[in-house]
Coordinates of C-alpha atoms in Angstrom, one line a residue:
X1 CA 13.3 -37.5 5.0
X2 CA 14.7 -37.9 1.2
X3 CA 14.9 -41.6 0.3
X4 CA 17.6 -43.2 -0.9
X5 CA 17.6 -46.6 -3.5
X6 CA 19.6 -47.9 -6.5
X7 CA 17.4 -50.6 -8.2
X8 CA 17.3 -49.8 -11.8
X9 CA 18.7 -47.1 -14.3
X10 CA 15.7 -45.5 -16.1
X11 CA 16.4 -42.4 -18.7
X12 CA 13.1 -41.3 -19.0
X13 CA 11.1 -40.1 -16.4
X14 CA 8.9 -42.2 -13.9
X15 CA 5.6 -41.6 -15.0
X16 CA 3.7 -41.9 -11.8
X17 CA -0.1 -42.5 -10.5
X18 CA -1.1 -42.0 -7.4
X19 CA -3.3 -44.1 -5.1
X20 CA -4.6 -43.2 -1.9
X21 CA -6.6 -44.7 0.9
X22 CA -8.8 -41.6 2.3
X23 CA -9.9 -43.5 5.2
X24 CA -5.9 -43.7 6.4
X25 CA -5.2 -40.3 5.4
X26 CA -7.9 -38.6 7.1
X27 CA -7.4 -40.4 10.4
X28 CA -3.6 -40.3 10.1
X29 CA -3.5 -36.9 9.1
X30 CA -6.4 -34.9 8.5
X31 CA -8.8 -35.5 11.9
X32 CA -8.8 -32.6 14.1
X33 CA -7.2 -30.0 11.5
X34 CA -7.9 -27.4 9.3
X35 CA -6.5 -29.0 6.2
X36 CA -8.9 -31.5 5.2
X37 CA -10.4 -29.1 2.3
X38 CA -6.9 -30.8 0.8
X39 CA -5.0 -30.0 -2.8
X40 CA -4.1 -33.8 -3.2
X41 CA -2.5 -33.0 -6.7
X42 CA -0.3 -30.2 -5.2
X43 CA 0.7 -32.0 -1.7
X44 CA 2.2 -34.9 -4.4
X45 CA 3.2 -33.2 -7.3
X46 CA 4.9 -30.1 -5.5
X47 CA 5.9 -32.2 -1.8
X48 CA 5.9 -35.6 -2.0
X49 CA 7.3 -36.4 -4.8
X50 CA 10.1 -33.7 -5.3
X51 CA 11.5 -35.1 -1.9
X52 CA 11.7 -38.1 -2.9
X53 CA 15.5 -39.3 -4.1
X54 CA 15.1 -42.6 -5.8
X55 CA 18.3 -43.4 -7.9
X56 CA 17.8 -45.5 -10.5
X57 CA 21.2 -47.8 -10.2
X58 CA 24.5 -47.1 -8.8
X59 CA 25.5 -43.5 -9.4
X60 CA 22.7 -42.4 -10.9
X61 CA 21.1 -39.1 -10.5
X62 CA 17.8 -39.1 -8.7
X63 CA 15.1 -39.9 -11.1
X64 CA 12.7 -37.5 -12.2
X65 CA 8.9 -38.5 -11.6
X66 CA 6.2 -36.6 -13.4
X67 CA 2.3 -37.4 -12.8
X68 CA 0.3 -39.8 -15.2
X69 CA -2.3 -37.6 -16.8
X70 CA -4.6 -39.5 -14.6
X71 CA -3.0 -38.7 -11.5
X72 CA -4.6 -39.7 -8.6
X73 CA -6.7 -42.3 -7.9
X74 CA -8.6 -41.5 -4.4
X75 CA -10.7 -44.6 -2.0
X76 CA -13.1 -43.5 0.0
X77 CA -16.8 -44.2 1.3
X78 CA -19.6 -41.9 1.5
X79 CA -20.1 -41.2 5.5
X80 CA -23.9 -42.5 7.2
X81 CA -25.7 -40.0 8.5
X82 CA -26.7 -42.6 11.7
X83 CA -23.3 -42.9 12.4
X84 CA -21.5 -38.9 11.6
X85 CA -20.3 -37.3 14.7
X86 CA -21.5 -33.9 13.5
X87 CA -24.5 -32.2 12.3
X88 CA -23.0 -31.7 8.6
X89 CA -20.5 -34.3 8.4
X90 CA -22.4 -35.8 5.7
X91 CA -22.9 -32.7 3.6
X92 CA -19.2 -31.9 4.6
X93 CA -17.6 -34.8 2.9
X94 CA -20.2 -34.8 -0.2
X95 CA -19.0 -31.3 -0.8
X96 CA -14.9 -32.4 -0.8
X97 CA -15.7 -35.1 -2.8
X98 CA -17.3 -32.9 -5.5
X99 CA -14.3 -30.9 -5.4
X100 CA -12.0 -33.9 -6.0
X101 CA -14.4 -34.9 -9.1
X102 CA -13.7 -31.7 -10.8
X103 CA -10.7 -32.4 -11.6
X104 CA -10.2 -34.6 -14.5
X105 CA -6.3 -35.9 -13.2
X106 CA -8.6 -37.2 -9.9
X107 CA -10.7 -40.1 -10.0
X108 CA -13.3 -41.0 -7.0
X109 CA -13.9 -44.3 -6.1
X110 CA -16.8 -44.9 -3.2
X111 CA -17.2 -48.0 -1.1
X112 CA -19.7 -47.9 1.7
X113 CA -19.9 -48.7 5.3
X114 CA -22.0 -51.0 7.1
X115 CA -23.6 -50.4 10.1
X116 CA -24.2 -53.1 12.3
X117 CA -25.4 -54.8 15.9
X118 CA -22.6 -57.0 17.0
X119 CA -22.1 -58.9 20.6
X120 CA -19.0 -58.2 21.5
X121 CA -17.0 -59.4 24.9
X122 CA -16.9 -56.8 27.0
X123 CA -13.0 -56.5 29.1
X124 CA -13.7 -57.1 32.8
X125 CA -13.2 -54.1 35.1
X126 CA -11.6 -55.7 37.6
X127 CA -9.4 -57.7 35.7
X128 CA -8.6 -56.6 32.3
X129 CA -6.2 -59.4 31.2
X130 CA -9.4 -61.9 31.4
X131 CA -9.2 -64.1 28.4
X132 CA -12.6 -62.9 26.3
X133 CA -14.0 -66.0 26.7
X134 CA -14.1 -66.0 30.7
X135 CA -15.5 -62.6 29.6
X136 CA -19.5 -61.5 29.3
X137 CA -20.7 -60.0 26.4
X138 CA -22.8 -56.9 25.3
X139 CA -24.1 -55.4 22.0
X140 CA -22.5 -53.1 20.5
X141 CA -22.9 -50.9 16.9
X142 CA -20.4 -52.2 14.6
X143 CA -19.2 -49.8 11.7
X144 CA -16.9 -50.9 8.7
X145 CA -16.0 -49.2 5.9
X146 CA -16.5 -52.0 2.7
X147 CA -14.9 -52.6 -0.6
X148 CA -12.2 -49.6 -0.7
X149 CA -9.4 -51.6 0.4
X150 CA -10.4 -54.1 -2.2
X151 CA -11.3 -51.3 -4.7
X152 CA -7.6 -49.8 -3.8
X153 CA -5.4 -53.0 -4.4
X154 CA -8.0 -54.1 -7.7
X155 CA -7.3 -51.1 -9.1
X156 CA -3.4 -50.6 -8.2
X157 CA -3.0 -54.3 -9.6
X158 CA -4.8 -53.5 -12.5
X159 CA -3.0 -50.3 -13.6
X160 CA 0.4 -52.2 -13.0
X161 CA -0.8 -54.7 -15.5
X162 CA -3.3 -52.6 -18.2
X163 CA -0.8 -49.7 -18.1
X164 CA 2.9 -50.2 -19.8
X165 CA 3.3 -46.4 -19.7
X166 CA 3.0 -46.1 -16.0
X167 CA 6.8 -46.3 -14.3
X168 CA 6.2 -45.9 -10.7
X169 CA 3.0 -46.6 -8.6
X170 CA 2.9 -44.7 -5.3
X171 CA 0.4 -46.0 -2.4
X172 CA -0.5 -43.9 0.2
X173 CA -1.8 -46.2 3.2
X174 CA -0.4 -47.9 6.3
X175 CA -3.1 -50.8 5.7
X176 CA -1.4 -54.3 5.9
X177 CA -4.5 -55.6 3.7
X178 CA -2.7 -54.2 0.7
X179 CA 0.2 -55.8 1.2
X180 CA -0.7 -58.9 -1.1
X181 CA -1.6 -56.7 -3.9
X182 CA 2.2 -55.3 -3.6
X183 CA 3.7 -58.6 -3.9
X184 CA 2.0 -59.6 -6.4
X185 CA 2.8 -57.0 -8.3
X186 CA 6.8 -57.2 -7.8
X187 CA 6.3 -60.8 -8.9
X188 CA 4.4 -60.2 -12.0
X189 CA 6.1 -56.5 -12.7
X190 CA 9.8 -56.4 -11.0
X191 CA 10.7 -53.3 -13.0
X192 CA 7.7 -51.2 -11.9
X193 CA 8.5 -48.8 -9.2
X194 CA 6.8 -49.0 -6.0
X195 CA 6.4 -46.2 -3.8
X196 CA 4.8 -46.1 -0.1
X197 CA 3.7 -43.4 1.4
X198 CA 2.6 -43.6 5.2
X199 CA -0.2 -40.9 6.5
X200 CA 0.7 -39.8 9.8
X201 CA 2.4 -36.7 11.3
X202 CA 5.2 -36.4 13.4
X203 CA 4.4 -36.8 16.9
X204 CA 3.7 -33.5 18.4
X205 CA 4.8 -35.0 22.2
X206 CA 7.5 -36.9 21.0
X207 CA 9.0 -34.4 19.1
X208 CA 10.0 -34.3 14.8
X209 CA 11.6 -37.5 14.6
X210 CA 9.0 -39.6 16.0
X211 CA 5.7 -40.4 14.1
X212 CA 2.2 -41.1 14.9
X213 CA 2.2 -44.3 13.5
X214 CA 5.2 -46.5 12.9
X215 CA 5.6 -47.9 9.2
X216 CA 3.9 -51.3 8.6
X217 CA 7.2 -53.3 7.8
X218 CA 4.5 -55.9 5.7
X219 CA 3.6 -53.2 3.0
X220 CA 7.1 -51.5 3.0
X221 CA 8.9 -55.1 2.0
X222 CA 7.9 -54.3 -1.3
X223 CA 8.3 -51.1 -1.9
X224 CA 11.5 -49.2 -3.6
X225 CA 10.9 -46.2 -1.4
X226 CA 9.0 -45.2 1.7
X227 CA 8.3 -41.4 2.8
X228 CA 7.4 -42.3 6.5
X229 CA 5.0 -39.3 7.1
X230 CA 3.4 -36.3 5.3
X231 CA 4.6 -32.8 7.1
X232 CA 1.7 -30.4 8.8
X233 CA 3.2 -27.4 6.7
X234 CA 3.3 -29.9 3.6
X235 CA -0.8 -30.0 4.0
X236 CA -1.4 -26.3 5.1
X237 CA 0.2 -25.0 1.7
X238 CA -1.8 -27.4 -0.2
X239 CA -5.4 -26.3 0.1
X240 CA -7.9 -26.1 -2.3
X241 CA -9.3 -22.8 -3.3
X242 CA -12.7 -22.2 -1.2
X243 CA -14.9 -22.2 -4.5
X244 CA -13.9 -24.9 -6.8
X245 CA -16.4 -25.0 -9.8
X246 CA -17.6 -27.9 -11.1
X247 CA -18.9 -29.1 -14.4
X248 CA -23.0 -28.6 -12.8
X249 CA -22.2 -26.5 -9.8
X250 CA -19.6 -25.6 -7.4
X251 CA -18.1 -27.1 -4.6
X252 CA -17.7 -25.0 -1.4
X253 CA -15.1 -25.5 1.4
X254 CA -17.4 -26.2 4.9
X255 CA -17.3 -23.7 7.6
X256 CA -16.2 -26.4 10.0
X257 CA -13.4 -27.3 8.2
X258 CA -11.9 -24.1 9.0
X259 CA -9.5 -23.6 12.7
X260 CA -12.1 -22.0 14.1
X261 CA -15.3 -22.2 12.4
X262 CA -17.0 -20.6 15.8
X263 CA -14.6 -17.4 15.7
X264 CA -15.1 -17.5 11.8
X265 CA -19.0 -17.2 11.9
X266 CA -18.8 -14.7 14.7
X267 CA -17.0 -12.7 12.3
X268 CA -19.4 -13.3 9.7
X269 CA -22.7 -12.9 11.5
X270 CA -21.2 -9.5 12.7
X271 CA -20.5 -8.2 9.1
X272 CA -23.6 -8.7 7.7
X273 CA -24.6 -5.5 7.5
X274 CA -21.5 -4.8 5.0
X275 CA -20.9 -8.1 4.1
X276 CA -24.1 -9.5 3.8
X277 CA -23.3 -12.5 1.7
X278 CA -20.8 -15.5 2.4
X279 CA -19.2 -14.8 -1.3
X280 CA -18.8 -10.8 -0.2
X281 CA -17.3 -12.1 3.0
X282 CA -14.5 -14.3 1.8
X283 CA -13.5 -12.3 -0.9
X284 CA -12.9 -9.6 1.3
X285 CA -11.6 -12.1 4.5
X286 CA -9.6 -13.6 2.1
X287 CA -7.2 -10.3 0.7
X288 CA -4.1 -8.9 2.8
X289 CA -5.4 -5.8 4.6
X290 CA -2.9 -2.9 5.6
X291 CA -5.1 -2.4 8.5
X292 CA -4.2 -5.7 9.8
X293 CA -0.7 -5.6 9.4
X294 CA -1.0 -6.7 5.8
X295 CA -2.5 -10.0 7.5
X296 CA -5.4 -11.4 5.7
X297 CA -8.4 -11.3 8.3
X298 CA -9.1 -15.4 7.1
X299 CA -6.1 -16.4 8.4
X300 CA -6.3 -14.1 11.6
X301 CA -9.2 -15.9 12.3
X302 CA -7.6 -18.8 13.4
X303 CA -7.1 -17.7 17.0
X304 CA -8.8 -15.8 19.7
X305 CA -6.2 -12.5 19.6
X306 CA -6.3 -12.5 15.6
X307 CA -10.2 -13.0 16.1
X308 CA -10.4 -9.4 18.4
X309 CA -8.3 -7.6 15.8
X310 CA -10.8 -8.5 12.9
X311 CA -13.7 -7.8 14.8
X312 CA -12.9 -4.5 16.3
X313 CA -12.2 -3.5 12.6
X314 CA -15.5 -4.8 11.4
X315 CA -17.3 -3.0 14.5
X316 CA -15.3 0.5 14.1
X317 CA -16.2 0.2 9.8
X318 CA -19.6 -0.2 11.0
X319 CA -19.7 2.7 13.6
X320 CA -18.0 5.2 11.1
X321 CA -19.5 4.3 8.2
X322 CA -23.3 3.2 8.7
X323 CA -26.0 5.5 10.1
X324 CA -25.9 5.6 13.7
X325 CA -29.0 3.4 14.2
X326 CA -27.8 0.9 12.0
X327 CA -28.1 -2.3 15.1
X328 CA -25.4 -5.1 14.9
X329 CA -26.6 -8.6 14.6

């Protein structure tokens, strides 16, 4: 929903960086979606922002915020294999973040997580409102992601301070640990702008209005504006392209991070006798076909009945136009 304040009257327009906490966007909105192979310049620059209706003082048009030619700054921490929950989640993530680094207007900062053995108390079965100390214990792996929080509010304080060109700095967590990094800043910088921007989706069950996650009133005490959620269509329409070259080599969107990676590599295991390579594939999955009702066969196969359709006309192009013998894999 547009946001309304009337703080300060600025002529010139907020030049804005972004900073973002990709632990709380991935698990507020990216886990369990198709989007995470995300255009983070183009979900700000032609969503977030533009939606946003700041006015600068009393009847004052709504400011105009442009992005800093160093855009975005992005927190996040390379995965451990011991610890992924898929196969390639390691390579998966390695790949996005090459893709983020090849853009000059996006900077990558890595933490790391820590795996550790922790005793823990365990919540008693037949009484779960136990105190934990009445409570036994038991060993459990502990996994915590390390320095990105602290690499986040560093570098947000440090920018507000360094960086007398910047007008507006816009944080996108829901983490209460940045909070004193905010307030600090509105002491030392009242002029700045603050923006907040909360990762989470509307709530599917609960209908538009209501969110995944309610806004953490600590960090949103300081800000001048606060977008409460990011919209599902707001990520679908900003995806990277599936190639995106890099300065060494290119950076290639995971099959897995597709709707249906298991429909999508039925489709391509089928066509290899046309479509022998992955490049050869997409380039032809990815192009409107009049055979599929000017569909493109990439986004058809995102469910089961768009999956039949592309794979009935990769069958029949194989039965009419290969020799007879030719065996499908």
């Amino acid at each position: 929903m547009p946001v309304f304040s009337c703080l300060e009257v600025r002529k010139v327009p907020l030049r804005t960086r972004i900073y973002i906490d990709g632990f709380n966007l991935y698990y507020g909105c990216l886990r369990k979606t198709s989007y995470k192979w995300l255009d983070l310049r183009t979900l700000f620059e032609k969503h977030i922002l533009p939606s946003i209706l700041y006015c600068p003082g009393p009847g004052a048009e709504p400011a105009k915020m442009e992005l800093d030619s160093c855009a975005i700054r992005y927190f996040t921490a390379p995965i451990l294999g011991r610890a992924a929950k898929a196969e390639d989640s390691v390579a998966s993530q390695a790949q996005y973040h090459a893709a983020l680094a090849s853009f000059e207007a996006i900077s990558v900062t890595k933490g790391y997580y820590s795996l550790t053995k922790s005793s823990q108390h365990l919540v008693d079965g037949d009484d779960p409102d136990k105190d934990p100390s009445e409570c036994g214990k038991v060993t459990v792996w502990k996994l915590e992601e390390k320095q990105s929080d602290v690499n986040l509010a560093l570098s947000l304080y440090d920018d507000a301070i360094s960086c007398p060109e910047l007008g507006q700095l816009v944080v996108v967590t829901n983490d209460t640990d940045i909070a004193p990094a905010l307030a600090l800043i509105k002491r030392k910088k009242p002029d700045l702008v603050i923006g907040l921007v909360i990762p989470t989706r509307p709530d599917k069950n609960k209908g538009d209005l209501a969110m995944e996650r309610e806004v953490n009133a600590d960090l949103s005490r300081y800000a001048n504006w606060t977008r409460s959620h990011i919209k599902s269509q707001e990520l679908a329409t900003s995806q990277l392209p599936r190639v995106v070259q890099g300065r060494r080599k290119a950076a290639i969107k995971p099959i897995s991070w597709y709707g249906r990676p298991d429909l999508l590599q039925a489709a391509m295991t089928t066509a290899l006798p046309i479509k022998p390579r992955p490049g050869d594939f997409f380039q032809w999955a990815e192009k409107a076909n009049d055979y599929m009702g000017g569909l493109r066969p990439i986004d058809l196969l995102e469910d089961e009945a768009g999956a039949e359709v592309v794979m009935a006309y990769i069958t029949g192009y194989i039965r009419d136009h290969l020799p007879a013998d030719t065996a499908l894999p």
